[in-house]
Structure formats: C-alpha cells, structure tokens
Coordinates of C-alpha atoms in Angstrom, one line a residue:
X28 CA 43.1 -23.0 15.0
X29 CA 42.7 -20.5 12.0
X30 CA 43.3 -16.9 13.0
X31 CA 40.2 -14.7 13.0
X32 CA 41.7 -12.3 10.4
X33 CA 42.4 -15.1 7.9
X34 CA 38.8 -16.5 8.4
X35 CA 37.4 -13.0 7.6
X36 CA 39.6 -12.8 4.5
X37 CA 38.5 -16.1 3.1
X38 CA 36.8 -15.8 -0.3
X39 CA 33.7 -18.0 -0.5
X40 CA 32.2 -19.2 -3.8
X41 CA 28.5 -19.1 -4.5
X42 CA 28.4 -22.9 -4.5
X43 CA 30.1 -23.1 -1.1
X44 CA 27.6 -20.6 0.3
X45 CA 24.7 -22.7 -1.1
X46 CA 26.2 -25.7 0.7
X47 CA 26.4 -23.9 4.0
X48 CA 22.7 -22.8 3.7
X49 CA 21.7 -26.4 2.8
X50 CA 23.4 -27.5 6.0
X51 CA 21.2 -25.1 7.9
X52 CA 23.6 -22.1 8.3
X53 CA 22.1 -18.6 8.2
X54 CA 24.3 -16.9 5.6
X55 CA 23.7 -13.2 4.6
X56 CA 25.7 -11.0 2.2
X57 CA 26.6 -7.5 3.4
X58 CA 28.5 -5.6 0.8
X59 CA 31.2 -8.0 -0.2
X60 CA 31.2 -9.7 3.2
X61 CA 29.8 -13.1 4.1
X62 CA 28.0 -13.1 7.5
X63 CA 27.0 -16.3 9.4
X64 CA 24.4 -15.1 11.8
X65 CA 23.2 -18.3 13.4
X66 CA 24.3 -17.3 16.9
X67 CA 22.8 -13.8 16.5
X68 CA 19.2 -15.0 16.0
X69 CA 18.3 -15.4 19.7
X70 CA 19.7 -12.0 20.4
X71 CA 18.1 -10.0 17.6
X72 CA 15.7 -7.5 19.1
X73 CA 13.7 -7.5 15.8
X74 CA 13.0 -11.2 16.0
X75 CA 14.2 -14.1 13.9
X76 CA 11.8 -13.8 10.9
X77 CA 13.4 -10.7 9.4
X78 CA 16.8 -12.4 9.5
X79 CA 15.4 -15.6 7.9
X80 CA 14.0 -13.6 4.9
X81 CA 17.6 -12.4 4.2
X82 CA 19.3 -15.8 4.1
X83 CA 21.1 -16.2 0.8
X84 CA 20.5 -12.7 -0.3
X85 CA 22.5 -9.5 -0.6
X86 CA 21.0 -7.7 2.4
X87 CA 23.1 -4.5 2.2
X88 CA 20.3 -2.1 1.5
X89 CA 17.9 -3.7 4.0
X90 CA 20.5 -3.7 6.7
X91 CA 21.5 -0.1 6.0
X92 CA 17.9 1.1 6.0
X93 CA 16.8 -0.6 9.2
X94 CA 20.0 -0.6 11.4
X95 CA 22.1 2.1 13.0
X96 CA 25.8 2.5 12.4
X97 CA 26.4 0.9 15.8
X98 CA 24.3 -2.2 14.9
X99 CA 26.1 -2.5 11.6
X100 CA 29.5 -2.3 13.3
X101 CA 28.3 -5.1 15.7
X102 CA 27.6 -7.3 12.7
X103 CA 31.3 -7.5 12.0
X104 CA 31.6 -10.1 14.7
X105 CA 29.7 -12.5 12.3
X106 CA 31.9 -12.0 9.2
X107 CA 33.4 -15.3 8.0
X108 CA 34.8 -14.1 4.7
X109 CA 34.1 -12.3 1.4
X110 CA 32.7 -12.8 -2.1
X111 CA 34.1 -11.9 -5.4
X112 CA 32.0 -9.8 -7.7
X113 CA 28.3 -9.1 -7.7
X114 CA 26.1 -11.4 -5.7
X115 CA 23.1 -13.1 -7.3
X116 CA 20.4 -13.7 -4.7
X117 CA 19.1 -17.1 -3.7
X118 CA 15.5 -17.5 -2.7
X119 CA 15.6 -17.8 1.1
X120 CA 14.6 -21.2 2.6
X121 CA 11.8 -19.6 4.5
X122 CA 10.3 -18.5 1.1
X123 CA 10.7 -21.9 -0.4
X124 CA 14.3 -21.9 -1.7
X125 CA 15.9 -25.3 -2.2
X126 CA 19.6 -25.6 -1.7
X127 CA 22.0 -28.4 -2.7
X128 CA 24.4 -29.7 -0.1
X129 CA 28.1 -29.7 -1.0
X130 CA 29.5 -33.0 -2.3
X131 CA 31.7 -35.1 -0.1
X132 CA 34.8 -33.5 1.4
X133 CA 37.0 -35.2 -1.1
X134 CA 35.4 -33.4 -4.1
X135 CA 38.0 -32.2 -6.5
X136 CA 38.4 -28.5 -7.5
X137 CA 37.2 -29.3 -11.1
X138 CA 33.9 -30.7 -9.9
X139 CA 33.4 -27.8 -7.5
X140 CA 34.1 -25.3 -10.4
X141 CA 31.5 -27.2 -12.5
X142 CA 29.0 -27.0 -9.7
X143 CA 29.7 -23.3 -9.3
X144 CA 28.9 -22.8 -13.0
X145 CA 25.6 -24.6 -12.5
X146 CA 24.8 -22.7 -9.4
X147 CA 25.5 -19.4 -11.0
X148 CA 22.6 -20.0 -13.4
X149 CA 20.3 -19.7 -10.4
X150 CA 19.0 -23.3 -10.3
X151 CA 18.4 -23.1 -6.6
X152 CA 16.2 -20.1 -7.2
X153 CA 12.9 -20.9 -8.8
X154 CA 12.5 -18.4 -11.7
X155 CA 9.6 -16.0 -12.0
X156 CA 7.1 -17.2 -14.6
X157 CA 7.8 -14.1 -16.6
X158 CA 11.3 -13.2 -15.6
X159 CA 13.2 -15.1 -18.3
X160 CA 11.2 -13.7 -21.2
X161 CA 11.6 -10.1 -19.8
X162 CA 15.3 -10.6 -19.5
X163 CA 15.7 -11.3 -23.2
X164 CA 15.2 -7.6 -24.1
X165 CA 17.7 -5.1 -25.3
X166 CA 19.3 -3.8 -22.1
X167 CA 17.8 -1.2 -19.8
X168 CA 14.1 -0.6 -20.2
X169 CA 13.3 2.7 -21.9
X170 CA 12.1 5.4 -19.4
X171 CA 8.7 7.0 -19.6
X172 CA 8.2 10.2 -21.6
X173 CA 6.5 11.9 -18.7
X174 CA 3.2 12.4 -20.5
X175 CA 1.4 9.9 -18.3
X176 CA 0.5 11.1 -14.8
X177 CA 1.6 9.2 -11.7
X178 CA -2.0 8.5 -10.8
X179 CA -2.9 7.0 -14.1
X180 CA 0.2 4.9 -14.1
X181 CA -0.5 3.8 -10.6
X182 CA -4.0 2.7 -11.5
X183 CA -2.7 0.3 -14.1
X184 CA -0.1 -1.0 -11.7
X185 CA -2.3 -2.0 -8.8
X186 CA -5.2 -3.1 -11.1
X187 CA -2.9 -5.6 -12.8
X188 CA -3.6 -8.2 -10.2
X189 CA -7.3 -7.7 -10.5
X190 CA -7.8 -8.4 -14.1
X191 CA -7.7 -12.1 -13.5
X192 CA -11.1 -13.3 -14.8
X193 CA -10.0 -14.0 -18.4
X194 CA -7.4 -16.5 -17.3
X195 CA -8.0 -20.2 -16.9
X196 CA -5.6 -20.9 -14.1
X197 CA -4.0 -19.3 -11.0
X198 CA -0.6 -19.6 -12.6
X199 CA -1.6 -17.6 -15.7
X200 CA -3.2 -15.0 -13.5
X201 CA -0.1 -14.6 -11.4
X202 CA 2.1 -14.4 -14.5
X203 CA -0.1 -11.7 -15.9
X204 CA 0.1 -9.7 -12.7
X205 CA 3.9 -9.9 -12.7
X206 CA 4.2 -9.1 -16.4
X207 CA 2.0 -6.0 -16.0
X208 CA 4.1 -4.8 -13.0
X209 CA 7.4 -5.3 -14.8
X210 CA 6.2 -3.4 -17.8
X211 CA 5.9 -0.3 -15.6
X212 CA 9.1 -0.5 -13.6
X213 CA 12.8 -0.9 -14.4
X214 CA 13.7 -4.3 -15.8
X215 CA 15.1 -7.0 -13.6
X216 CA 18.3 -7.4 -15.5
X217 CA 21.6 -6.7 -13.7
X218 CA 22.3 -3.4 -15.4
X219 CA 18.9 -1.9 -14.7
X220 CA 18.8 -3.0 -11.0
X221 CA 22.4 -1.9 -10.4
X222 CA 21.4 1.6 -11.6
X223 CA 18.5 1.7 -9.2
X224 CA 20.7 0.5 -6.3
X225 CA 23.5 3.0 -7.1
X226 CA 21.1 6.0 -7.3
X227 CA 19.2 4.9 -4.2
X228 CA 22.5 4.8 -2.2
X229 CA 23.5 8.2 -3.6
X230 CA 20.1 9.5 -2.4
X231 CA 20.7 8.1 1.1
X232 CA 24.1 9.8 1.2
X233 CA 22.5 13.1 0.1
X234 CA 19.8 12.9 2.8
X235 CA 22.5 12.4 5.4
X236 CA 24.5 15.3 4.1
X237 CA 21.4 17.5 4.2
X238 CA 21.0 16.6 7.9
X239 CA 17.6 14.9 7.4
X240 CA 18.6 12.0 9.7
X241 CA 18.9 14.5 12.5
X242 CA 15.8 14.5 14.7
X243 CA 14.1 18.0 15.1
X244 CA 13.4 17.8 18.8
X245 CA 11.5 21.1 18.7
X246 CA 8.8 19.2 16.8
X247 CA 8.4 16.8 19.7
X248 CA 7.9 19.8 22.0
X249 CA 4.9 20.7 19.8
X250 CA 3.8 17.0 19.9
X251 CA 4.1 17.0 23.7
X252 CA 1.8 20.1 23.9
X253 CA -0.8 18.2 21.9
X254 CA -0.6 15.2 24.1
X255 CA -0.9 17.3 27.2
X256 CA -4.0 19.1 26.0
X257 CA -5.7 15.9 25.1
X258 CA -4.8 14.3 28.4
X259 CA -6.2 17.3 30.3
X260 CA -9.4 17.2 28.3
X261 CA -9.7 13.4 28.9
X262 CA -9.3 13.8 32.7
X263 CA -11.5 16.9 32.9
X264 CA -14.3 15.3 31.0
X265 CA -14.0 12.2 33.1
X266 CA -14.1 14.2 36.3
X267 CA -17.3 16.0 35.2
X268 CA -18.9 12.7 34.1
X269 CA -18.9 13.4 30.3
X270 CA -17.8 9.9 29.7
X271 CA -18.4 9.7 25.9
X272 CA -16.4 13.0 25.5
X273 CA -13.7 11.7 27.8
X274 CA -13.4 8.5 25.8
X275 CA -13.1 10.5 22.6
X276 CA -10.2 12.6 23.9
X277 CA -8.4 9.5 25.2
X278 CA -8.8 7.8 21.8
X279 CA -7.4 10.8 20.1
X280 CA -4.5 10.8 22.5
X281 CA -3.8 7.1 21.8
X282 CA -4.0 7.9 18.0
X283 CA -1.3 10.5 18.2
X284 CA 0.9 8.5 20.7
X285 CA 1.0 5.6 18.3
X286 CA 3.1 7.7 15.9
X287 CA 5.7 8.3 18.6
X288 CA 5.8 4.5 19.2
X289 CA 6.4 4.1 15.5
X290 CA 9.3 6.6 15.6
X291 CA 10.8 5.0 18.7
X292 CA 10.6 1.5 17.1
X293 CA 12.6 2.7 14.1
X294 CA 15.1 4.4 16.5
X295 CA 14.5 7.7 14.8
X296 CA 14.1 9.9 17.9
X297 CA 17.4 9.7 19.8
X298 CA 18.9 7.0 17.5
X299 CA 20.0 5.2 20.7
X300 CA 18.7 1.6 20.9
X301 CA 17.9 1.4 24.6
X302 CA 16.7 5.0 24.9
X303 CA 14.3 4.8 22.0
X304 CA 13.2 1.3 23.0
X305 CA 12.3 2.6 26.5
X306 CA 10.5 5.5 25.0
X307 CA 8.5 3.1 22.9
X308 CA 7.8 0.8 25.8
X309 CA 6.6 3.6 28.0
X310 CA 4.3 5.0 25.4
X311 CA 3.0 1.7 23.9
X312 CA 2.8 -0.5 27.0
X313 CA 2.4 1.8 30.0
X314 CA 0.1 4.3 28.3
X315 CA -1.5 2.3 25.5
X316 CA -1.6 -1.4 26.5
X317 CA 0.2 -2.4 23.3
X318 CA 3.6 -4.1 22.8
X319 CA 6.4 -2.3 21.0
X320 CA 8.4 -5.6 21.0
X321 CA 5.6 -7.3 19.0
X322 CA 5.4 -4.3 16.7
X323 CA 9.2 -4.5 16.0
X324 CA 9.0 -8.2 15.2
X325 CA 6.0 -7.7 12.9
X326 CA 7.1 -4.4 11.4
X327 CA 10.6 -5.5 10.5
X328 CA 9.3 -8.3 8.3
X329 CA 6.8 -5.9 6.8
X330 CA 9.6 -3.6 5.8
X331 CA 11.5 -6.5 4.1
X332 CA 8.7 -8.5 2.6
X333 CA 6.3 -5.7 1.9
X334 CA 3.0 -6.7 0.4
X335 CA 3.9 -10.3 0.0
X336 CA 0.8 -12.4 0.6
X337 CA 2.8 -15.3 2.1
X338 CA 5.3 -13.3 4.1
X339 CA 4.0 -9.8 5.1
X340 CA 1.9 -10.0 8.3
X341 CA 0.6 -6.5 7.6
X342 CA -1.6 -7.8 4.8
X343 CA -2.5 -11.1 6.3
X344 CA -5.9 -10.4 7.7
X345 CA -7.7 -13.6 6.9
X346 CA -10.6 -14.4 7.4
X347 CA -11.6 -10.7 7.3
X348 CA -9.7 -9.3 4.3
X349 CA -7.9 -10.5 1.2
X350 CA -6.2 -8.0 -1.1
X351 CA -5.3 -10.6 -3.7
X352 CA -6.9 -13.7 -5.2
X353 CA -3.8 -15.6 -4.1
X354 CA -5.4 -15.8 -0.7
X355 CA -8.1 -18.0 -2.2
X356 CA -5.5 -20.9 -2.3
X357 CA -5.3 -21.0 1.5
X358 CA -1.7 -19.7 1.5
X359 CA 0.6 -20.6 4.4
X360 CA 1.9 -17.6 6.4
X361 CA 5.6 -17.8 7.0
X362 CA 5.2 -15.2 9.8
X363 CA 2.5 -17.0 11.7
X364 CA 3.5 -20.5 10.6
X365 CA -0.1 -21.5 9.8
X366 CA -2.4 -21.8 6.8
X367 CA -4.7 -18.8 6.0
X368 CA -7.6 -21.0 5.2
X369 CA -10.3 -19.9 2.8
X370 CA -13.0 -21.4 5.1
X371 CA -16.7 -20.6 5.4
X372 CA -16.0 -17.6 7.6
X373 CA -13.4 -16.2 5.2
X374 CA -15.7 -16.7 2.2
X375 CA -18.4 -14.7 3.9
X376 CA -16.2 -11.8 5.1
X377 CA -14.3 -11.5 1.8
X378 CA -17.4 -11.4 -0.3
X379 CA -18.5 -8.3 1.7
X380 CA -15.1 -7.0 2.7
X381 CA -15.5 -3.7 0.8
X382 CA -18.6 -3.0 2.9
X383 CA -17.1 -4.3 6.2
X384 CA -13.7 -2.6 5.8
X385 CA -14.5 0.4 8.1
X386 CA -16.7 -1.4 10.6
X387 CA -14.0 -4.1 11.2
X388 CA -11.3 -1.5 11.6
X389 CA -13.3 0.1 14.3
X390 CA -12.3 -2.9 16.5
X391 CA -8.7 -3.0 15.3
X392 CA -7.3 -1.9 18.7
X393 CA -8.8 -4.9 20.5
X394 CA -6.8 -7.2 18.1
X395 CA -3.6 -5.4 19.0
X396 CA -4.1 -6.3 22.7
X397 CA -4.4 -10.0 21.7
X398 CA -1.2 -9.8 19.6
X399 CA 0.6 -8.0 22.3
X400 CA -0.1 -10.7 24.9
X401 CA 0.5 -13.5 22.4
X402 CA 4.0 -12.0 21.9
X403 CA 4.8 -11.4 25.6
X404 CA 3.6 -14.8 26.8
X405 CA 5.6 -16.7 24.1
X406 CA 9.3 -16.7 25.1
X407 CA 10.2 -17.9 21.6
X408 CA 9.1 -14.6 20.0
X409 CA 10.9 -12.1 22.2
X410 CA 14.7 -11.9 22.4
X411 CA 15.8 -14.3 25.1
X412 CA 19.5 -13.3 25.2
X413 CA 21.6 -10.2 24.7
X414 CA 21.2 -6.6 25.7
X415 CA 17.5 -6.6 25.0
X416 CA 16.5 -9.6 27.1
X417 CA 14.9 -7.4 29.8
X418 CA 12.6 -5.5 27.4
X419 CA 10.0 -8.2 27.6
X420 CA 9.8 -8.0 31.3
X421 CA 9.6 -4.2 31.3
X422 CA 6.8 -4.6 28.7
X423 CA 4.9 -7.0 31.0
X424 CA 5.2 -4.4 33.9
X425 CA 3.8 -1.9 31.5
X426 CA 0.9 -4.1 30.7
X427 CA 0.1 -4.5 34.4
X428 CA 0.3 -0.7 34.9
X429 CA -1.9 0.0 31.9
X430 CA -4.7 -2.3 33.0
X431 CA -4.4 -0.8 36.5
X432 CA -4.9 2.8 35.4
X433 CA -7.2 2.2 32.4
X434 CA -9.1 -1.0 33.3
X435 CA -9.3 -0.6 37.1
X436 CA -8.9 3.1 38.1
X437 CA -10.6 4.6 35.0
X438 CA -13.0 2.2 33.6
X439 CA -14.2 0.5 36.8
X440 CA -13.7 3.0 39.6
X441 CA -14.3 6.3 37.8
X442 CA -17.3 5.4 35.8
X443 CA -20.4 4.3 37.8
X444 CA -22.6 2.3 35.4
X445 CA -22.0 -0.5 33.0
X446 CA -23.7 1.3 30.2
X447 CA -21.4 4.3 30.6
X448 CA -18.4 2.0 30.9
X449 CA -19.2 0.2 27.7
X450 CA -19.8 3.5 26.0
X451 CA -16.4 4.8 27.2
X452 CA -14.7 1.6 26.2
X453 CA -16.1 1.5 22.7
X454 CA -15.6 5.2 21.9
X455 CA -12.0 5.3 23.3
X456 CA -11.1 2.4 21.1
X457 CA -13.2 3.1 18.0
X458 CA -11.9 6.6 17.6
X459 CA -8.5 5.1 16.9
X460 CA -9.8 3.5 13.7
X461 CA -8.3 6.2 11.4
X462 CA -4.9 4.9 12.5
X463 CA -5.8 1.4 11.2
X464 CA -7.1 3.0 8.0
X465 CA -3.8 4.9 7.6
X466 CA -1.8 1.7 8.2
X467 CA -3.6 -0.2 5.4
X468 CA -4.2 2.7 3.1
X469 CA -0.6 2.9 1.7
X470 CA -0.4 -0.8 0.8
X471 CA -3.8 -2.4 0.2
X472 CA -4.2 -0.8 -3.2
X473 CA -0.7 -1.5 -4.3
X474 CA 0.9 -4.5 -6.0
X475 CA 1.2 -7.7 -4.2
X476 CA 2.8 -9.6 -7.1
X477 CA 6.1 -11.4 -6.5
X478 CA 8.5 -10.6 -9.3
X479 CA 11.4 -12.7 -8.0
X480 CA 14.6 -12.3 -6.0
X481 CA 16.4 -10.1 -8.6
X482 CA 14.3 -7.0 -7.7
X483 CA 16.2 -4.4 -5.7
X484 CA 15.1 -3.3 -2.2
X485 CA 14.4 0.2 -3.4
X486 CA 12.3 -0.8 -6.4
X487 CA 10.2 -3.2 -4.3
X488 CA 9.5 -0.5 -1.7
X489 CA 8.3 1.9 -4.4
X490 CA 6.3 -0.7 -6.2
X491 CA 4.4 -1.9 -3.2
X492 CA 3.8 1.5 -1.4
X493 CA 2.1 4.8 -2.0
X494 CA 2.0 8.2 -0.4
X495 CA -1.0 10.1 0.7
X496 CA -1.2 13.8 -0.2
X497 CA -2.4 16.3 2.4
X498 CA -1.6 19.9 3.5
X499 CA 1.5 20.2 5.7
X500 CA -0.6 21.4 8.7
X501 CA -2.4 18.0 8.7
X502 CA 0.8 16.0 8.9
X503 CA 0.4 15.5 12.6
X504 CA -2.9 13.7 12.1
X505 CA -1.2 11.2 9.7
X506 CA 1.9 10.9 11.9
X507 CA 4.3 10.6 8.9
X508 CA 2.5 7.6 7.6
X509 CA 1.2 9.7 4.7
X510 CA 4.8 9.5 3.4
X511 CA 5.0 5.8 3.2
X512 CA 7.1 5.7 0.0
X513 CA 9.7 7.9 1.7
X514 CA 9.5 6.0 4.9
X515 CA 9.9 2.6 3.4
X516 CA 13.0 3.7 1.5
X517 CA 14.5 5.4 4.6
X518 CA 12.8 3.9 7.7
X519 CA 15.1 5.6 10.2
X520 CA 14.4 9.0 8.8
X521 CA 12.6 11.1 11.6
X522 CA 9.0 11.6 10.6
X523 CA 9.1 15.4 10.9
X524 CA 11.7 15.4 8.1
X525 CA 9.8 13.1 5.7
X526 CA 8.1 16.0 3.9
X527 CA 11.5 17.6 3.3
X528 CA 12.8 14.4 1.9
X529 CA 9.8 13.8 -0.4
X530 CA 11.0 16.0 -3.3
X531 CA 14.3 14.1 -3.4
X532 CA 12.5 10.8 -3.5
X533 CA 10.2 12.0 -6.4
X534 CA 13.3 13.1 -8.3
X535 CA 14.9 9.7 -7.7
X536 CA 11.9 7.8 -8.9
X537 CA 11.7 9.9 -12.1
X538 CA 15.4 9.5 -12.7
X539 CA 15.3 5.7 -12.6
X540 CA 11.9 5.3 -14.3
X541 CA 9.7 4.2 -11.4
X542 CA 6.1 5.6 -11.0
X543 CA 5.9 7.6 -7.7
X544 CA 2.3 6.8 -6.5
X545 CA 0.6 9.5 -4.5
X546 CA -3.2 10.1 -3.9
X547 CA -5.3 12.4 -1.8
X548 CA -6.8 10.8 1.3
X549 CA -10.2 10.5 -0.1
X550 CA -9.0 9.1 -3.5
X551 CA -6.7 6.7 -1.6
X552 CA -9.6 5.3 0.4
X553 CA -11.6 4.9 -2.8
X554 CA -8.8 2.9 -4.4
X555 CA -8.6 0.6 -1.4
X556 CA -12.3 0.0 -1.4
X557 CA -12.2 -0.6 -5.1
X558 CA -9.4 -3.2 -4.7
X559 CA -11.4 -5.0 -1.9
X560 CA -14.5 -4.9 -4.0
X561 CA -12.8 -6.4 -7.1
X562 CA -11.2 -9.2 -5.0
X563 CA -14.6 -9.9 -3.5
X564 CA -16.1 -10.1 -7.0
X565 CA -13.4 -12.5 -8.0
X566 CA -14.4 -14.8 -5.2
X567 CA -18.0 -14.7 -6.2
X568 CA -17.1 -15.6 -9.8
X569 CA -14.9 -18.4 -8.5
X570 CA -17.6 -19.9 -6.4
X571 CA -20.1 -19.6 -9.3
X572 CA -17.7 -21.4 -11.6
X573 CA -17.3 -24.2 -9.0
X574 CA -21.0 -24.5 -8.7
X575 CA -21.4 -24.8 -12.5
X576 CA -18.6 -27.3 -12.8
X577 CA -20.1 -29.4 -10.0
X578 CA -23.5 -29.3 -11.6
X579 CA -22.0 -30.3 -15.0
X580 CA -20.2 -33.1 -13.4
X581 CA -23.3 -34.4 -11.7
X582 CA -25.4 -34.1 -14.9
X583 CA -22.6 -35.8 -16.9
X584 CA -22.7 -38.8 -14.6
X585 CA -26.5 -38.9 -14.8
X586 CA -26.1 -38.9 -18.6
X587 CA -24.1 -42.1 -18.4

C-alpha cells in the first residue's frame, strides 16, 4: 500500500488528470494541489452542482471565496498529489467538456509525453469562437484612459448581446457578443489573467488585514430592533383587525429577514458552519416558510456560473423571462437537468416580458415555497451524509412550524372572512416583490456571454454583475444586495462591511482595467426593462422572419 504522504506528493501531468476525469473522477485543482472529491459530493452542504462546475478547473479563487478556513483545511483529506506550473483549465464535463481516456496501461513514456503536448494545447476544451483571434495580440490589453464613464462603458458592455439583428446566424451573434465583451475587459491571455488574479488575491488579503471579514455585531442589534418593531406592528394590526396593514408589516418583516438568511447562508455572521446554518434555518424555514438548504444549493452555483444561460439557475426563468436570445434555442439547464423550451407559453410571456416584469415578481414568493418543498422532498438534492445530514429534517420541522403559525393560527384562525384572508395573503406576499427586483437587478442587465474557460473568477464576477448606488441610510432596505460586485468578489464578507470595501474594489477594477458598473436604483431598473424589451423585440423579429421564410417556401413550391 502506498503511504498517504507519498500519494500527496505525486506529481500529476495534465494528460493523466484528463484521463482520470474521462474515467468519471471528480478532479479539482486547488493551488498546486490535485483534489479527488468523488467521495465528498454526498457530504457537500452546498450540493453537488457547484462541485461539478469546478471539475478540471483551477478552483482556487472560487474555493477561497466561498469556503471558510476550516472547510479549506478539511479539503486536504482529498489531496492526491500536485501539479507543476500554471494550470490550464478544462471545460468541465457538466458544461460539455470532452475528455480522452488514457491509453492502455502499457503505454510508454514517450507516447504519454506526446499526448501531454497535445492536451496542453487545450483540445479537450472547445475554444471560444473569438478567443483565438483575440489571443494573437501584442500582450496585455492597453488600459483605458479614464475619459469614458463607467456607466457609458457599461451600456456598451451589456448591450453587446442585444445587437444581434444584423447577424445571419446564432453562432455569429454569440461571437459578436463575446468579441464586444472582450474588447472592454482584460484579454484572456495568460499574462493578463494572471495579473487580475494576483491583484484580486492581494485585495482579499488587504480586506482581511483591515478587519472587514469581522462581523460588526452591533449592526445586527440595530437590525433586531427593526425586526421587533415590524413584528409588533404586524401583531397589533392583526389584533385590531387591520388585516391589510397587518399583511403589509409582515411582508416588510419578511423582506428584511431575507437578508439575514443570505448572510447566514454565506457564513458571514458567526463564520461557524452549524451556528450560521441554524440561524438561517430558523429565519428562513421557521419564520418565512422558505428553505435555506435549497438557497445554498442554488446560490453556490449562481456564484460560480454567474449569468450563464445554461448553468446559472438565477437567470433561468423560462417561460416567463429571457435575458438573452440564446434562450430561443431551448437551452438545456444543467442545474434543473431539463430543457428550457421556447414553447407557446414562453413565446407569449417573453414577447411581453418588459411589461410583465413587475407583475410576475409580485408572485415570486409563492414560487420560493414550491422550490423549497421540491428540495426538501428530494433526498438527492440535500446532503445525505456528513455533519449536515440533519439540516434537512430541521428544515422540515421548520416548514411545519411555519404553516402552523402562519397558515393555521394567523391566516385561518385570526382572520374571520375569506376575502380578508385573501387580502392578507396577497399583500403579505406581494410586498416582498422589491426583494425579487433587487435579486434580478444586478444581473439581468449585465453580460451573459460565455468567453471561455480562460477567464479568471474575479473578471467573470465583475463582468456579469453591477452595483446599485444609494445613500448609506438606505442600505438596510437593499440588505447589502446593492453591493453585488463587492459581494460576488468576496461572498463571505459581512454585508454591513460591504460599503467600506467598495472603494477598494473600485480601485482594483481601475488598476486592472475592468469597468466597475454602478447605477442608481431607478436607472438600474430602466436598464433591466430595456434589456427585457430588446430581447422581446428580437423574438418578434425572429418569428416574423420564420413566417416570411415559410411563406416564401410555400410560394416557391406553388411556383413549381
């Protein structure tokens, strides 16, 4: 038997790792270490999908951003060796990557070396349609002069995907969107991306040294006062039969509590896994009827595959919304394992999505109930083993408690008539709609182009995310979600410290030549509605073209 130490010291070639992945192994690169995480997948509290999106990739920044020091130390159990030099990412199998099995065991070293040379050229990773031409430039892309405002730069960034009409094919449209994005961000060559990664890690170290990872618990004392006031107003109004007003206060309470769930899900309150998980379960399940376990599984993928139409569940809202014409091809969701069909219902909703955006979001909370129960009733989604196995059962107890106090004690027993019950139900749920607006605001208007596996984590987060500008005294209404660029770069940063971190992030973006996108709340909403309207118009044009083509075909046949 080979000693554990010697196994961890083994140096793996890129070709050997490709062969392992071809055999179904889940191999991830962390620093210069090779991790085989097959046995960890059933234990992972964040679900299996986030792990699968990292197979064959250097996941150092993703792991560091989303995991505590304790979790990272635990990962040392899965180290099987090291690599030499800089790792060149494969496209993960879940994203369509194709891997070649190793040759027979008797393969000679010369053949293996030859295959290593072939593999290093990235043949297992389908190239971006514009990546190779961009790579042929003269080193690091020249930085901006600073004469262009962030907003004007941003407009051209997220409008790039919308200028699709002149192109004759989906491939040309996608290539144009990617090319437009790459012209405004650092190049994807090794030198440029290494500079982004190095300075991103330096910024993370600086934020730690400044104490910005330390949770300001006094801020939660203020939050607790807000929660208490709204709870008292809810119960008092209910007691005196002001049902509409009572529903309003309860909805506002749920709105604010959701931000604490978000904090707990990212372990940014106490930084303790079980403590923050229990806080999240108590608030989400017992008080709100939602599932923090579902949220973690969904949200971790969102933080890794941000704004990817095929992979990010946070932008997969078919048949109601499509933020890119790529959804017109009935893409397959790797998260839900199903096709997002452009059927008759989708065609209707998407053509009017810019008008239906706010009305549909009024009912967003009802969908969260459905997602919560679909997660809790499916043992395959929740962790079945390990220290978090019992979280699912605690969440189920929370769901029972919620529907007891809200559905039975409040809605049924405390409100005498069905008309008042329906009024209370709708108001308490619809008043949480601004939360759903906030969740979509920072991504719907941003790029959803896939520029390939060579893009660094930091650059992808900045390219696909925007901040919302508001006075500091309104931060509690946005719950930290107005600092989405900062949050996506540093997800475990406590939300009450995000404003303090924002100047550092702006300086980082300027230093590496990335546009830092920030809008006011009103302007941000206009940009989202504009994006939805332009995609709706693309669908109308597409359908008109199909009708004309069909008519020409029929007339041509008659002509014969």
